Short mmCIF file of N, CA and C and ligand atoms in Angstrom, two decimals:
data_model
loop_
_atom_site.label_atom_id
_atom_site.label_comp_id
_atom_site.label_asym_id
_atom_site.label_seq_id
_atom_site.Cartn_x
_atom_site.Cartn_y
_atom_site.Cartn_z
N UNK A 1 -120.61 -8.93 20.75
CA UNK A 1 -120.06 -8.06 21.81
C UNK A 1 -121.17 -7.20 22.42
N UNK A 2 -121.10 -7.04 23.72
CA UNK A 2 -122.10 -6.21 24.39
C UNK A 2 -121.51 -4.87 24.77
N UNK A 3 -122.32 -3.83 24.75
CA UNK A 3 -121.84 -2.54 25.22
C UNK A 3 -121.97 -2.54 26.73
N UNK A 4 -120.88 -2.35 27.44
CA UNK A 4 -120.89 -2.46 28.89
C UNK A 4 -121.17 -1.11 29.54
N UNK A 5 -121.12 -1.11 30.84
CA UNK A 5 -121.48 0.06 31.64
C UNK A 5 -120.91 1.42 31.19
N UNK A 6 -119.60 1.53 30.86
CA UNK A 6 -119.08 2.85 30.55
C UNK A 6 -119.87 3.60 29.48
N UNK A 7 -120.53 2.84 28.59
CA UNK A 7 -121.29 3.51 27.55
C UNK A 7 -122.70 3.89 28.00
N UNK A 8 -123.09 3.39 29.17
CA UNK A 8 -124.47 3.58 29.58
C UNK A 8 -124.73 4.97 30.15
N UNK A 9 -125.57 5.64 29.51
CA UNK A 9 -126.09 6.90 30.05
C UNK A 9 -127.38 7.12 29.31
N UNK A 10 -128.18 8.02 29.81
CA UNK A 10 -129.49 8.17 29.18
C UNK A 10 -129.40 9.18 28.04
N UNK A 11 -129.82 8.76 26.88
CA UNK A 11 -129.83 9.67 25.75
C UNK A 11 -131.25 10.19 25.56
N UNK A 12 -131.38 11.52 25.53
CA UNK A 12 -132.74 12.06 25.41
C UNK A 12 -133.29 11.71 24.03
N UNK A 13 -134.61 11.54 23.99
CA UNK A 13 -135.19 11.00 22.75
C UNK A 13 -135.01 11.93 21.56
N UNK A 14 -134.98 13.26 21.80
CA UNK A 14 -134.80 14.16 20.66
C UNK A 14 -133.43 13.93 20.00
N UNK A 15 -132.45 13.58 20.82
CA UNK A 15 -131.12 13.29 20.26
C UNK A 15 -131.16 11.99 19.47
N UNK A 16 -131.91 11.02 19.99
CA UNK A 16 -132.02 9.75 19.27
C UNK A 16 -132.70 9.95 17.91
N UNK A 17 -133.62 10.88 17.85
CA UNK A 17 -134.28 11.17 16.58
C UNK A 17 -133.25 11.73 15.59
N UNK A 18 -132.38 12.61 16.08
CA UNK A 18 -131.34 13.15 15.21
C UNK A 18 -130.37 12.06 14.75
N UNK A 19 -130.03 11.16 15.68
CA UNK A 19 -129.14 10.05 15.34
C UNK A 19 -129.79 9.19 14.25
N UNK A 20 -131.07 8.92 14.43
CA UNK A 20 -131.81 8.09 13.46
C UNK A 20 -131.84 8.77 12.09
N UNK A 21 -131.99 10.07 12.13
CA UNK A 21 -132.07 10.83 10.87
C UNK A 21 -130.74 10.69 10.08
N UNK A 22 -129.64 10.82 10.81
CA UNK A 22 -128.32 10.69 10.16
C UNK A 22 -128.12 9.27 9.63
N UNK A 23 -128.37 8.29 10.50
CA UNK A 23 -128.10 6.89 10.13
C UNK A 23 -128.98 6.43 8.98
N UNK A 24 -130.21 6.95 8.92
CA UNK A 24 -131.13 6.49 7.87
C UNK A 24 -130.68 6.93 6.47
N UNK A 25 -129.82 7.95 6.41
CA UNK A 25 -129.30 8.38 5.10
C UNK A 25 -128.41 7.30 4.48
N UNK A 26 -127.93 6.39 5.32
CA UNK A 26 -126.98 5.37 4.84
C UNK A 26 -127.54 3.97 5.01
N UNK A 27 -128.81 3.84 4.82
CA UNK A 27 -129.49 2.54 4.94
C UNK A 27 -128.84 1.50 4.03
N UNK A 28 -128.51 0.35 4.60
CA UNK A 28 -127.93 -0.73 3.78
C UNK A 28 -126.52 -0.45 3.29
N UNK A 29 -125.85 0.53 3.88
CA UNK A 29 -124.48 0.85 3.44
C UNK A 29 -123.52 0.78 4.63
N UNK A 30 -123.19 -0.43 5.05
CA UNK A 30 -122.33 -0.59 6.23
C UNK A 30 -120.97 0.08 6.08
N UNK A 31 -120.54 0.26 4.84
CA UNK A 31 -119.23 0.89 4.62
C UNK A 31 -119.22 2.35 5.06
N UNK A 32 -120.41 2.92 5.28
CA UNK A 32 -120.49 4.32 5.68
C UNK A 32 -120.58 4.50 7.20
N UNK A 33 -120.40 3.42 7.93
CA UNK A 33 -120.54 3.46 9.39
C UNK A 33 -119.59 4.47 10.05
N UNK A 34 -118.37 4.50 9.57
CA UNK A 34 -117.40 5.45 10.12
C UNK A 34 -117.94 6.88 10.01
N UNK A 35 -118.45 7.20 8.84
CA UNK A 35 -118.98 8.54 8.60
C UNK A 35 -120.15 8.83 9.55
N UNK A 36 -121.03 7.86 9.70
CA UNK A 36 -122.19 8.04 10.58
C UNK A 36 -121.71 8.28 12.01
N UNK A 37 -120.75 7.49 12.45
CA UNK A 37 -120.28 7.61 13.84
C UNK A 37 -119.63 8.98 14.07
N UNK A 38 -118.90 9.45 13.11
CA UNK A 38 -118.28 10.78 13.25
C UNK A 38 -119.36 11.86 13.37
N UNK A 39 -120.39 11.74 12.55
CA UNK A 39 -121.48 12.75 12.60
C UNK A 39 -122.27 12.64 13.91
N UNK A 40 -122.52 11.41 14.32
CA UNK A 40 -123.31 11.20 15.54
C UNK A 40 -122.55 11.71 16.76
N UNK A 41 -121.24 11.60 16.72
CA UNK A 41 -120.43 12.04 17.86
C UNK A 41 -120.61 13.53 18.16
N UNK A 42 -121.02 14.28 17.14
CA UNK A 42 -121.25 15.72 17.37
C UNK A 42 -122.55 15.95 18.13
N UNK A 43 -123.43 14.97 18.10
CA UNK A 43 -124.74 15.13 18.73
C UNK A 43 -124.75 14.54 20.14
N UNK A 44 -124.14 13.36 20.29
CA UNK A 44 -124.15 12.72 21.61
C UNK A 44 -122.73 12.68 22.16
N UNK A 45 -122.57 12.98 23.44
CA UNK A 45 -121.23 13.04 24.03
C UNK A 45 -120.54 11.68 24.09
N UNK A 46 -121.30 10.61 24.23
CA UNK A 46 -120.72 9.27 24.17
C UNK A 46 -121.79 8.32 23.66
N UNK A 47 -121.38 7.10 23.39
CA UNK A 47 -122.31 6.18 22.74
C UNK A 47 -122.98 5.24 23.74
N UNK A 48 -124.27 5.38 23.88
CA UNK A 48 -125.01 4.47 24.75
C UNK A 48 -125.49 3.28 23.92
N UNK A 49 -125.98 2.26 24.61
CA UNK A 49 -126.52 1.10 23.90
C UNK A 49 -127.70 1.52 23.02
N UNK A 50 -128.48 2.50 23.49
CA UNK A 50 -129.63 2.90 22.67
C UNK A 50 -129.19 3.62 21.39
N UNK A 51 -128.09 4.38 21.48
CA UNK A 51 -127.57 5.05 20.27
C UNK A 51 -127.11 3.99 19.27
N UNK A 52 -126.38 2.99 19.77
CA UNK A 52 -125.90 1.92 18.89
C UNK A 52 -127.07 1.19 18.25
N UNK A 53 -128.11 0.96 19.05
CA UNK A 53 -129.28 0.24 18.53
C UNK A 53 -129.97 1.04 17.43
N UNK A 54 -130.06 2.34 17.63
CA UNK A 54 -130.73 3.18 16.62
C UNK A 54 -129.91 3.18 15.32
N UNK A 55 -128.60 3.30 15.45
CA UNK A 55 -127.75 3.29 14.25
C UNK A 55 -127.93 1.97 13.50
N UNK A 56 -127.87 0.87 14.25
CA UNK A 56 -127.99 -0.46 13.63
C UNK A 56 -129.34 -0.61 12.93
N UNK A 57 -130.39 -0.18 13.59
CA UNK A 57 -131.74 -0.33 13.01
C UNK A 57 -131.87 0.51 11.73
N UNK A 58 -131.43 1.77 11.80
CA UNK A 58 -131.62 2.65 10.65
C UNK A 58 -130.73 2.29 9.47
N UNK A 59 -129.53 1.78 9.77
CA UNK A 59 -128.63 1.42 8.67
C UNK A 59 -128.87 -0.01 8.19
N UNK A 60 -129.71 -0.71 8.94
CA UNK A 60 -130.00 -2.12 8.62
C UNK A 60 -128.74 -2.96 8.63
N UNK A 61 -127.96 -2.80 9.69
CA UNK A 61 -126.75 -3.62 9.84
C UNK A 61 -126.78 -4.24 11.24
N UNK A 62 -126.02 -5.32 11.44
CA UNK A 62 -126.04 -5.96 12.77
C UNK A 62 -125.53 -5.04 13.86
N UNK A 63 -126.17 -5.13 15.01
CA UNK A 63 -125.78 -4.28 16.14
C UNK A 63 -124.33 -4.58 16.57
N UNK A 64 -123.92 -5.82 16.41
CA UNK A 64 -122.54 -6.20 16.80
C UNK A 64 -121.51 -5.42 15.98
N UNK A 65 -121.88 -5.16 14.73
CA UNK A 65 -120.96 -4.40 13.87
C UNK A 65 -120.80 -2.96 14.39
N UNK A 66 -121.92 -2.40 14.79
CA UNK A 66 -121.89 -1.04 15.34
C UNK A 66 -121.06 -1.02 16.62
N UNK A 67 -121.26 -2.01 17.47
CA UNK A 67 -120.53 -2.06 18.74
C UNK A 67 -119.02 -2.14 18.51
N UNK A 68 -118.60 -2.97 17.57
CA UNK A 68 -117.15 -3.10 17.42
C UNK A 68 -116.55 -1.81 16.87
N UNK A 69 -117.29 -1.12 16.02
CA UNK A 69 -116.81 0.17 15.53
C UNK A 69 -116.71 1.18 16.68
N UNK A 70 -117.74 1.22 17.49
CA UNK A 70 -117.77 2.18 18.59
C UNK A 70 -116.64 1.88 19.57
N UNK A 71 -116.41 0.63 19.84
CA UNK A 71 -115.34 0.24 20.76
C UNK A 71 -114.00 0.70 20.21
N UNK A 72 -113.80 0.44 18.92
CA UNK A 72 -112.57 0.86 18.26
C UNK A 72 -112.42 2.38 18.35
N UNK A 73 -113.50 3.07 18.05
CA UNK A 73 -113.46 4.52 18.00
C UNK A 73 -113.28 5.13 19.39
N UNK A 74 -113.94 4.55 20.39
CA UNK A 74 -113.85 5.05 21.76
C UNK A 74 -112.41 4.93 22.26
N UNK A 75 -111.76 3.87 21.84
CA UNK A 75 -110.38 3.64 22.23
C UNK A 75 -109.50 4.81 21.75
N UNK A 76 -109.80 5.28 20.54
CA UNK A 76 -109.01 6.37 19.97
C UNK A 76 -109.37 7.71 20.59
N UNK A 77 -110.64 7.84 20.99
CA UNK A 77 -111.13 9.16 21.38
C UNK A 77 -110.73 9.60 22.78
N UNK A 78 -110.16 8.70 23.58
CA UNK A 78 -109.85 9.11 24.95
C UNK A 78 -108.60 9.98 25.03
N UNK A 79 -107.74 9.89 24.03
CA UNK A 79 -106.53 10.71 24.07
C UNK A 79 -106.84 12.13 23.60
N UNK A 80 -106.04 13.13 24.04
CA UNK A 80 -106.25 14.47 23.51
C UNK A 80 -105.96 14.47 22.01
N UNK A 81 -106.76 15.18 21.27
CA UNK A 81 -106.59 15.13 19.82
C UNK A 81 -106.52 16.52 19.22
N UNK A 82 -105.95 16.57 18.02
CA UNK A 82 -105.69 17.85 17.37
C UNK A 82 -106.91 18.44 16.68
N UNK A 83 -106.70 19.65 16.18
CA UNK A 83 -107.77 20.34 15.44
C UNK A 83 -108.11 19.54 14.18
N UNK A 84 -107.09 19.01 13.53
CA UNK A 84 -107.30 18.19 12.33
C UNK A 84 -106.96 16.74 12.65
N UNK A 85 -107.94 15.88 12.49
CA UNK A 85 -107.71 14.44 12.72
C UNK A 85 -107.48 13.80 11.36
N UNK A 86 -106.29 13.31 11.15
CA UNK A 86 -105.97 12.63 9.89
C UNK A 86 -106.17 11.14 10.13
N UNK A 87 -107.14 10.57 9.45
CA UNK A 87 -107.43 9.14 9.63
C UNK A 87 -106.97 8.37 8.41
N UNK A 88 -106.08 7.45 8.64
CA UNK A 88 -105.58 6.62 7.54
C UNK A 88 -106.31 5.29 7.55
N UNK A 89 -106.91 4.95 6.44
CA UNK A 89 -107.63 3.67 6.35
C UNK A 89 -106.66 2.51 6.53
N UNK A 90 -107.06 1.61 7.41
CA UNK A 90 -106.19 0.49 7.76
C UNK A 90 -106.64 -0.82 7.10
N UNK A 91 -107.68 -0.75 6.29
CA UNK A 91 -108.22 -1.99 5.73
C UNK A 91 -107.40 -2.46 4.52
N UNK A 92 -107.64 -3.72 4.15
CA UNK A 92 -106.78 -4.38 3.17
C UNK A 92 -106.61 -3.66 1.83
N UNK A 93 -107.70 -3.23 1.17
CA UNK A 93 -107.49 -2.60 -0.15
C UNK A 93 -106.55 -1.39 -0.10
N UNK A 94 -106.66 -0.58 0.93
CA UNK A 94 -105.76 0.57 1.05
C UNK A 94 -104.34 0.11 1.36
N UNK A 95 -104.25 -0.92 2.18
CA UNK A 95 -102.94 -1.45 2.55
C UNK A 95 -102.20 -1.93 1.29
N UNK A 96 -102.93 -2.68 0.47
CA UNK A 96 -102.35 -3.23 -0.76
C UNK A 96 -101.90 -2.11 -1.70
N UNK A 97 -102.65 -1.02 -1.69
CA UNK A 97 -102.34 0.07 -2.62
C UNK A 97 -101.31 1.06 -2.04
N UNK A 98 -100.66 0.71 -0.96
CA UNK A 98 -99.55 1.54 -0.48
C UNK A 98 -99.85 2.48 0.67
N UNK A 99 -100.80 2.14 1.52
CA UNK A 99 -101.14 2.99 2.66
C UNK A 99 -99.91 3.27 3.54
N UNK A 100 -99.06 2.27 3.67
CA UNK A 100 -97.89 2.41 4.55
C UNK A 100 -97.01 3.60 4.11
N UNK A 101 -96.81 3.71 2.81
CA UNK A 101 -95.99 4.83 2.29
C UNK A 101 -96.64 6.17 2.58
N UNK A 102 -97.95 6.19 2.49
CA UNK A 102 -98.68 7.44 2.75
C UNK A 102 -98.50 7.83 4.22
N UNK A 103 -98.62 6.83 5.08
CA UNK A 103 -98.43 7.08 6.52
C UNK A 103 -97.02 7.62 6.76
N UNK A 104 -96.03 6.99 6.15
CA UNK A 104 -94.64 7.44 6.35
C UNK A 104 -94.47 8.90 5.93
N UNK A 105 -95.08 9.23 4.81
CA UNK A 105 -94.96 10.60 4.30
C UNK A 105 -95.57 11.61 5.29
N UNK A 106 -96.74 11.26 5.81
CA UNK A 106 -97.42 12.16 6.75
C UNK A 106 -96.61 12.25 8.05
N UNK A 107 -96.11 11.11 8.50
CA UNK A 107 -95.32 11.10 9.74
C UNK A 107 -94.08 11.99 9.60
N UNK A 108 -93.42 11.86 8.45
CA UNK A 108 -92.21 12.68 8.23
C UNK A 108 -92.56 14.16 8.20
N UNK A 109 -93.60 14.48 7.47
CA UNK A 109 -93.97 15.88 7.30
C UNK A 109 -94.37 16.53 8.63
N UNK A 110 -95.11 15.80 9.44
CA UNK A 110 -95.60 16.38 10.70
C UNK A 110 -94.68 16.12 11.89
N UNK A 111 -93.74 15.21 11.71
CA UNK A 111 -92.82 14.90 12.81
C UNK A 111 -93.49 14.15 13.95
N UNK A 112 -94.50 13.37 13.63
CA UNK A 112 -95.15 12.54 14.66
C UNK A 112 -95.29 11.12 14.12
N UNK A 113 -95.62 10.20 15.03
CA UNK A 113 -95.89 8.83 14.62
C UNK A 113 -97.39 8.58 14.68
N UNK A 114 -97.78 7.49 14.05
CA UNK A 114 -99.18 7.07 14.07
C UNK A 114 -99.70 7.04 15.52
N UNK A 115 -100.85 7.63 15.75
CA UNK A 115 -101.44 7.64 17.09
C UNK A 115 -101.06 8.87 17.89
N UNK A 116 -100.19 9.71 17.33
CA UNK A 116 -99.74 10.89 18.10
C UNK A 116 -100.39 12.18 17.61
N UNK A 117 -100.23 13.21 18.43
CA UNK A 117 -100.72 14.55 18.10
C UNK A 117 -99.53 15.50 18.10
N UNK A 118 -99.51 16.44 17.16
CA UNK A 118 -98.40 17.39 17.12
C UNK A 118 -98.41 18.27 18.38
N UNK A 119 -97.26 18.79 18.72
CA UNK A 119 -97.17 19.56 19.97
C UNK A 119 -98.06 20.79 19.99
N UNK A 120 -98.29 21.36 18.81
CA UNK A 120 -99.16 22.54 18.76
C UNK A 120 -100.64 22.15 18.75
N UNK A 121 -100.93 20.87 18.92
CA UNK A 121 -102.31 20.37 18.96
C UNK A 121 -103.09 20.63 17.67
N UNK A 122 -102.39 20.70 16.56
CA UNK A 122 -103.13 20.93 15.32
C UNK A 122 -103.45 19.64 14.58
N UNK A 123 -102.55 18.66 14.66
CA UNK A 123 -102.76 17.43 13.88
C UNK A 123 -102.67 16.18 14.74
N UNK A 124 -103.62 15.28 14.51
CA UNK A 124 -103.56 13.94 15.11
C UNK A 124 -103.58 12.96 13.96
N UNK A 125 -102.72 11.95 14.07
CA UNK A 125 -102.67 10.93 13.01
C UNK A 125 -103.12 9.61 13.61
N UNK A 126 -104.11 9.00 12.99
CA UNK A 126 -104.57 7.72 13.53
C UNK A 126 -105.12 6.83 12.43
N UNK A 127 -105.16 5.54 12.73
CA UNK A 127 -105.75 4.58 11.79
C UNK A 127 -107.25 4.54 11.99
N UNK A 128 -107.97 4.13 10.96
CA UNK A 128 -109.40 3.90 11.08
C UNK A 128 -109.78 2.73 10.19
N UNK A 129 -110.95 2.16 10.42
CA UNK A 129 -111.40 1.09 9.52
C UNK A 129 -111.77 1.68 8.15
N UNK A 130 -112.14 0.83 7.23
CA UNK A 130 -112.47 1.23 5.85
C UNK A 130 -113.36 2.47 5.80
N UNK A 131 -112.98 3.41 4.95
CA UNK A 131 -113.72 4.66 4.84
C UNK A 131 -114.85 4.58 3.83
N UNK A 132 -114.97 3.45 3.20
CA UNK A 132 -116.05 3.26 2.23
C UNK A 132 -115.75 3.82 0.85
N UNK A 133 -114.48 4.13 0.60
CA UNK A 133 -114.11 4.66 -0.72
C UNK A 133 -112.94 3.83 -1.28
N UNK A 134 -113.07 2.52 -1.14
CA UNK A 134 -111.98 1.60 -1.53
C UNK A 134 -111.60 1.77 -3.00
N UNK A 135 -112.57 2.19 -3.84
CA UNK A 135 -112.26 2.31 -5.26
C UNK A 135 -111.23 3.41 -5.54
N UNK A 136 -111.01 4.28 -4.57
CA UNK A 136 -109.97 5.30 -4.75
C UNK A 136 -108.89 5.16 -3.66
N UNK A 137 -108.64 3.91 -3.28
CA UNK A 137 -107.60 3.68 -2.28
C UNK A 137 -106.21 3.92 -2.89
N UNK A 138 -105.21 4.27 -2.10
CA UNK A 138 -105.27 4.48 -0.65
C UNK A 138 -105.94 5.82 -0.31
N UNK A 139 -106.65 5.79 0.81
CA UNK A 139 -107.46 6.96 1.15
C UNK A 139 -107.26 7.40 2.59
N UNK A 140 -107.47 8.69 2.79
CA UNK A 140 -107.46 9.22 4.16
C UNK A 140 -108.68 10.11 4.33
N UNK A 141 -108.97 10.40 5.59
CA UNK A 141 -110.03 11.36 5.89
C UNK A 141 -109.42 12.39 6.83
N UNK A 142 -109.60 13.66 6.52
CA UNK A 142 -109.14 14.70 7.44
C UNK A 142 -110.39 15.40 7.94
N UNK A 143 -110.62 15.30 9.22
CA UNK A 143 -111.92 15.67 9.80
C UNK A 143 -113.02 14.97 8.98
N UNK A 144 -113.84 15.73 8.24
CA UNK A 144 -114.90 15.01 7.53
C UNK A 144 -114.66 14.92 6.03
N UNK A 145 -113.48 15.35 5.60
CA UNK A 145 -113.21 15.36 4.16
C UNK A 145 -112.36 14.15 3.78
N UNK A 146 -112.72 13.48 2.68
CA UNK A 146 -111.95 12.32 2.27
C UNK A 146 -111.08 12.65 1.06
N UNK A 147 -109.95 11.98 0.98
CA UNK A 147 -109.01 12.14 -0.14
C UNK A 147 -108.57 10.75 -0.58
N UNK A 148 -108.55 10.53 -1.89
CA UNK A 148 -108.18 9.20 -2.36
C UNK A 148 -107.15 9.24 -3.46
N UNK A 149 -106.84 8.04 -4.00
CA UNK A 149 -105.80 7.89 -5.02
C UNK A 149 -104.51 8.57 -4.59
N UNK A 150 -104.17 8.43 -3.34
CA UNK A 150 -103.04 9.19 -2.81
C UNK A 150 -101.69 8.66 -3.25
N UNK A 151 -100.78 9.60 -3.43
CA UNK A 151 -99.37 9.27 -3.66
C UNK A 151 -98.62 10.05 -2.58
N UNK A 152 -97.33 9.77 -2.47
CA UNK A 152 -96.53 10.54 -1.51
C UNK A 152 -96.65 12.04 -1.79
N UNK A 153 -96.58 12.38 -3.08
CA UNK A 153 -96.62 13.80 -3.46
C UNK A 153 -97.98 14.42 -3.14
N UNK A 154 -99.06 13.71 -3.52
CA UNK A 154 -100.37 14.34 -3.33
C UNK A 154 -100.71 14.47 -1.84
N UNK A 155 -100.35 13.49 -1.04
CA UNK A 155 -100.70 13.61 0.37
C UNK A 155 -99.89 14.74 1.01
N UNK A 156 -98.68 14.90 0.52
CA UNK A 156 -97.83 15.99 1.03
C UNK A 156 -98.49 17.34 0.75
N UNK A 157 -98.96 17.52 -0.48
CA UNK A 157 -99.54 18.83 -0.76
C UNK A 157 -100.88 19.02 -0.04
N UNK A 158 -101.60 17.94 0.19
CA UNK A 158 -102.86 18.07 0.96
C UNK A 158 -102.55 18.51 2.39
N UNK A 159 -101.59 17.85 3.01
CA UNK A 159 -101.27 18.19 4.41
C UNK A 159 -100.74 19.63 4.48
N UNK A 160 -99.97 20.01 3.47
CA UNK A 160 -99.44 21.39 3.48
C UNK A 160 -100.57 22.42 3.41
N UNK A 161 -101.61 22.07 2.69
CA UNK A 161 -102.78 22.96 2.63
C UNK A 161 -103.34 23.20 4.03
N UNK A 162 -103.38 22.12 4.80
CA UNK A 162 -103.89 22.23 6.18
C UNK A 162 -102.91 22.99 7.06
N UNK A 163 -101.63 22.79 6.83
CA UNK A 163 -100.63 23.52 7.63
C UNK A 163 -100.81 25.03 7.39
N UNK A 164 -101.06 25.38 6.14
CA UNK A 164 -101.26 26.80 5.80
C UNK A 164 -102.66 27.29 6.18
N UNK A 165 -103.50 26.39 6.65
CA UNK A 165 -104.91 26.69 6.93
C UNK A 165 -105.61 27.13 5.66
N UNK A 166 -105.18 26.57 4.54
CA UNK A 166 -105.76 26.92 3.26
C UNK A 166 -106.93 25.99 2.95
N UNK A 167 -107.82 25.83 3.93
CA UNK A 167 -108.96 24.90 3.77
C UNK A 167 -110.23 25.59 4.26
N UNK A 168 -111.36 25.11 3.72
CA UNK A 168 -112.64 25.71 4.13
C UNK A 168 -113.01 25.32 5.54
S1 LIG B 1 -110.11 -0.14 2.27
FE1 LIG B 1 -109.50 1.89 2.44
S2 LIG B 1 -111.29 2.97 1.96
FE2 LIG B 1 -111.94 0.92 1.98
#
């Protein structure tokens, strides 16, 4: 897959250095791509072909893999999103371990469906690719924090912590 025009803009080299610095921490660990992309998004407003190339080079993974992640992520990022982004892993190991039930619990608690944001703009619920913590599936990520081995009860109390703003 090629990155087409919408992603094209000039990224200043100092920003590319920062992107490289982040991506190089996860050399040879393609499962950490989601984490890298979330961190990189704070530095660059959108993903250019050069940003994707730097990520691919530093992580030593195929550029096509980076592109498909970015495409997936860009698709999600165009909608208005909440203060807390709850990302539910959509990959097979989490699915097998009951991700669907976890999603249902979160949907019920927040009164929204997958892909939606609460009316007060505090929570967005969305799917994401593997979070790289399959050994503790089913797993979610809320902003940059990951939670695993989830049950209906545990995810409920985690979300309630966020509702109370009882988080760092
Ligand atoms: S499959 Fe869910 S974290 Fe990897």
